[in-house]
PDB file of C-alpha atoms in Angstrom:
ATOM      1  CA  MET M  40     -57.535 -50.472   0.228  1.00  0.00           C
ATOM      2  CA  ALA M  41     -54.312 -48.541  -0.306  1.00  0.00           C
ATOM      3  CA  ILE M  42     -51.054 -50.165   0.718  1.00  0.00           C
ATOM      4  CA  SER M  43     -48.691 -47.879   2.575  1.00  0.00           C
ATOM      5  CA  GLU M  44     -45.003 -48.514   2.070  1.00  0.00           C
ATOM      6  CA  ASN M  45     -41.925 -46.955   3.606  1.00  0.00           C
ATOM      7  CA  LEU M  46     -39.735 -45.964   0.670  1.00  0.00           C
ATOM      8  CA  ASP M  47     -37.163 -44.312   2.912  1.00  0.00           C
ATOM      9  CA  GLY M  48     -36.515 -47.644   4.653  1.00  0.00           C
ATOM     10  CA  PHE M  49     -35.460 -49.232   1.364  1.00  0.00           C
ATOM     11  CA  LEU M  50     -33.156 -46.351   0.510  1.00  0.00           C
ATOM     12  CA  ALA M  51     -31.630 -46.171   4.005  1.00  0.00           C
ATOM     13  CA  ASP M  52     -30.179 -49.677   3.780  1.00  0.00           C
ATOM     14  CA  PHE M  53     -28.194 -49.175   0.574  1.00  0.00           C
ATOM     15  CA  GLY M  54     -28.420 -45.454  -0.145  1.00  0.00           C
ATOM     16  CA  VAL M  55     -25.843 -42.759  -0.752  1.00  0.00           C
ATOM     17  CA  THR M  56     -26.251 -38.985  -0.743  1.00  0.00           C
ATOM     18  CA  VAL M  57     -27.585 -37.451  -3.974  1.00  0.00           C
ATOM     19  CA  THR M  58     -27.793 -33.723  -4.689  1.00  0.00           C
ATOM     20  CA  ASN M  59     -29.211 -31.709  -7.552  1.00  0.00           C
ATOM     21  CA  GLY M  60     -28.851 -28.003  -6.964  1.00  0.00           C
ATOM     22  CA  VAL M  61     -30.053 -27.416  -3.402  1.00  0.00           C
ATOM     23  CA  THR M  62     -32.201 -30.564  -3.229  1.00  0.00           C
ATOM     24  CA  ALA M  63     -30.553 -33.471  -1.425  1.00  0.00           C
ATOM     25  CA  THR M  64     -31.911 -36.984  -1.021  1.00  0.00           C
ATOM     26  CA  THR M  65     -30.799 -40.586  -0.706  1.00  0.00           C
ATOM     27  CA  GLY M  66     -30.515 -42.931  -3.687  1.00  0.00           C
ATOM     28  CA  VAL M  67     -29.148 -46.345  -4.556  1.00  0.00           C
ATOM     29  CA  LEU M  68     -26.298 -46.237  -7.089  1.00  0.00           C
ATOM     30  CA  ASP M  69     -25.784 -49.304  -9.261  1.00  0.00           C
ATOM     31  CA  MET M  70     -22.587 -49.681 -11.296  1.00  0.00           C
ATOM     32  CA  PRO M  71     -22.610 -53.014 -13.137  1.00  0.00           C
ATOM     33  CA  SER M  72     -19.677 -53.732 -15.428  1.00  0.00           C
ATOM     34  CA  GLU M  73     -20.057 -55.440 -18.779  1.00  0.00           C
ATOM     35  CA  VAL M  74     -17.530 -56.868 -21.202  1.00  0.00           C
ATOM     36  CA  ILE M  75     -18.166 -55.712 -24.781  1.00  0.00           C
ATOM     37  CA  ALA M  76     -16.390 -55.620 -28.162  1.00  0.00           C
ATOM     38  CA  GLY M  77     -15.559 -59.306 -28.181  1.00  0.00           C
ATOM     39  CA  GLY M  78     -14.073 -59.222 -24.705  1.00  0.00           C
ATOM     40  CA  MET M  79     -11.779 -56.289 -25.451  1.00  0.00           C
ATOM     41  CA  VAL M  80     -13.535 -53.559 -23.432  1.00  0.00           C
ATOM     42  CA  ILE M  81     -15.045 -53.399 -19.951  1.00  0.00           C
ATOM     43  CA  THR M  82     -17.714 -50.728 -19.582  1.00  0.00           C
ATOM     44  CA  THR M  83     -19.746 -49.528 -16.593  1.00  0.00           C
ATOM     45  CA  ASP M  84     -23.399 -48.531 -16.830  1.00  0.00           C
ATOM     46  CA  TYR M  85     -24.408 -46.186 -13.997  1.00  0.00           C
ATOM     47  CA  SER M  86     -27.988 -46.081 -12.743  1.00  0.00           C
ATOM     48  CA  LEU M  87     -29.535 -44.471  -9.693  1.00  0.00           C
ATOM     49  CA  THR M  88     -32.787 -45.362  -7.944  1.00  0.00           C
ATOM     50  CA  VAL M  89     -34.494 -42.438  -6.198  1.00  0.00           C
ATOM     51  CA  LYS M  90     -37.971 -41.529  -5.020  1.00  0.00           C
ATOM     52  CA  ALA M  91     -39.663 -40.058  -8.091  1.00  0.00           C
ATOM     53  CA  SER M  92     -41.324 -37.339  -6.025  1.00  0.00           C
ATOM     54  CA  VAL M  93     -37.974 -35.794  -5.032  1.00  0.00           C
ATOM     55  CA  TYR M  94     -36.860 -34.995  -8.603  1.00  0.00           C
ATOM     56  CA  PRO M  95     -40.070 -34.966 -10.687  1.00  0.00           C
ATOM     57  CA  ASN M  96     -38.589 -32.714 -13.393  1.00  0.00           C
ATOM     58  CA  LEU M  97     -35.188 -34.351 -13.827  1.00  0.00           C
ATOM     59  CA  LYS M  98     -34.242 -34.551 -17.504  1.00  0.00           C
ATOM     60  CA  TYR M  99     -31.459 -35.258 -19.988  1.00  0.00           C
ATOM     61  CA  ALA M 100     -28.191 -33.355 -19.317  1.00  0.00           C
ATOM     62  CA  ASP M 101     -29.138 -32.318 -15.773  1.00  0.00           C
ATOM     63  CA  THR M 102     -26.307 -32.752 -13.290  1.00  0.00           C
ATOM     64  CA  LEU M 103     -26.281 -34.756 -10.063  1.00  0.00           C
ATOM     65  CA  THR M 104     -23.680 -35.333  -7.397  1.00  0.00           C
ATOM     66  CA  VAL M 105     -23.879 -38.936  -6.195  1.00  0.00           C
ATOM     67  CA  ASP M 106     -21.767 -39.998  -3.226  1.00  0.00           C
ATOM     68  CA  GLY M 107     -19.403 -37.079  -3.967  1.00  0.00           C
ATOM     69  CA  ALA M 108     -18.964 -37.766  -7.705  1.00  0.00           C
ATOM     70  CA  ALA M 109     -20.413 -35.726 -10.596  1.00  0.00           C
ATOM     71  CA  TYR M 110     -22.801 -37.320 -13.131  1.00  0.00           C
ATOM     72  CA  THR M 111     -25.057 -36.148 -15.958  1.00  0.00           C
ATOM     73  CA  VAL M 112     -28.495 -37.575 -16.613  1.00  0.00           C
ATOM     74  CA  ARG M 113     -28.945 -39.679 -19.757  1.00  0.00           C
ATOM     75  CA  GLU M 114     -32.513 -40.827 -19.167  1.00  0.00           C
ATOM     76  CA  VAL M 115     -35.148 -41.081 -16.427  1.00  0.00           C
ATOM     77  CA  ARG M 116     -37.673 -43.931 -16.262  1.00  0.00           C
ATOM     78  CA  ALA M 117     -40.440 -44.669 -13.791  1.00  0.00           C
ATOM     79  CA  GLN M 118     -40.088 -48.021 -12.069  1.00  0.00           C
ATOM     80  CA  ASP M 119     -43.052 -50.305 -11.352  1.00  0.00           C
ATOM     81  CA  ASP M 120     -45.793 -48.183  -9.747  1.00  0.00           C
ATOM     82  CA  GLY M 121     -43.945 -44.889 -10.349  1.00  0.00           C
ATOM     83  CA  LYS M 122     -42.940 -44.267  -6.727  1.00  0.00           C
ATOM     84  CA  PHE M 123     -39.313 -44.858  -7.666  1.00  0.00           C
ATOM     85  CA  ALA M 124     -37.463 -43.582 -10.715  1.00  0.00           C
ATOM     86  CA  ILE M 125     -34.365 -45.072 -12.288  1.00  0.00           C
ATOM     87  CA  VAL M 126     -31.983 -42.385 -13.497  1.00  0.00           C
ATOM     88  CA  TYR M 127     -29.429 -43.554 -16.075  1.00  0.00           C
ATOM     89  CA  LEU M 128     -26.210 -41.593 -15.679  1.00  0.00           C
ATOM     90  CA  SER M 129     -22.892 -40.778 -17.323  1.00  0.00           C
ATOM     91  CA  LYS M 130     -19.944 -40.083 -15.048  1.00  0.00           C
ATOM     92  CA  VAL M 131     -18.361 -36.676 -15.621  1.00  0.00           C
TER      93      VAL M 131
END
């Protein structure tokens, strides 16, 4: 028996607008900060959760606009069952 899940419901609660070219969707942007270099530097690692089916060909160096800000793709990884993808980003 297949389990049907509403992916849009998850994204609607926490999502922001994401565009790549003419394709727009909703994604969840995560921006955790981390202290590195012996406590001397604070860095932010940007990641975006989107439905994998929306951007199936997203790759390194592609550009995205997330909540009005420009980012480039560093890496794309499938999450869990592959319905969602986590896109690791660099802010432009």
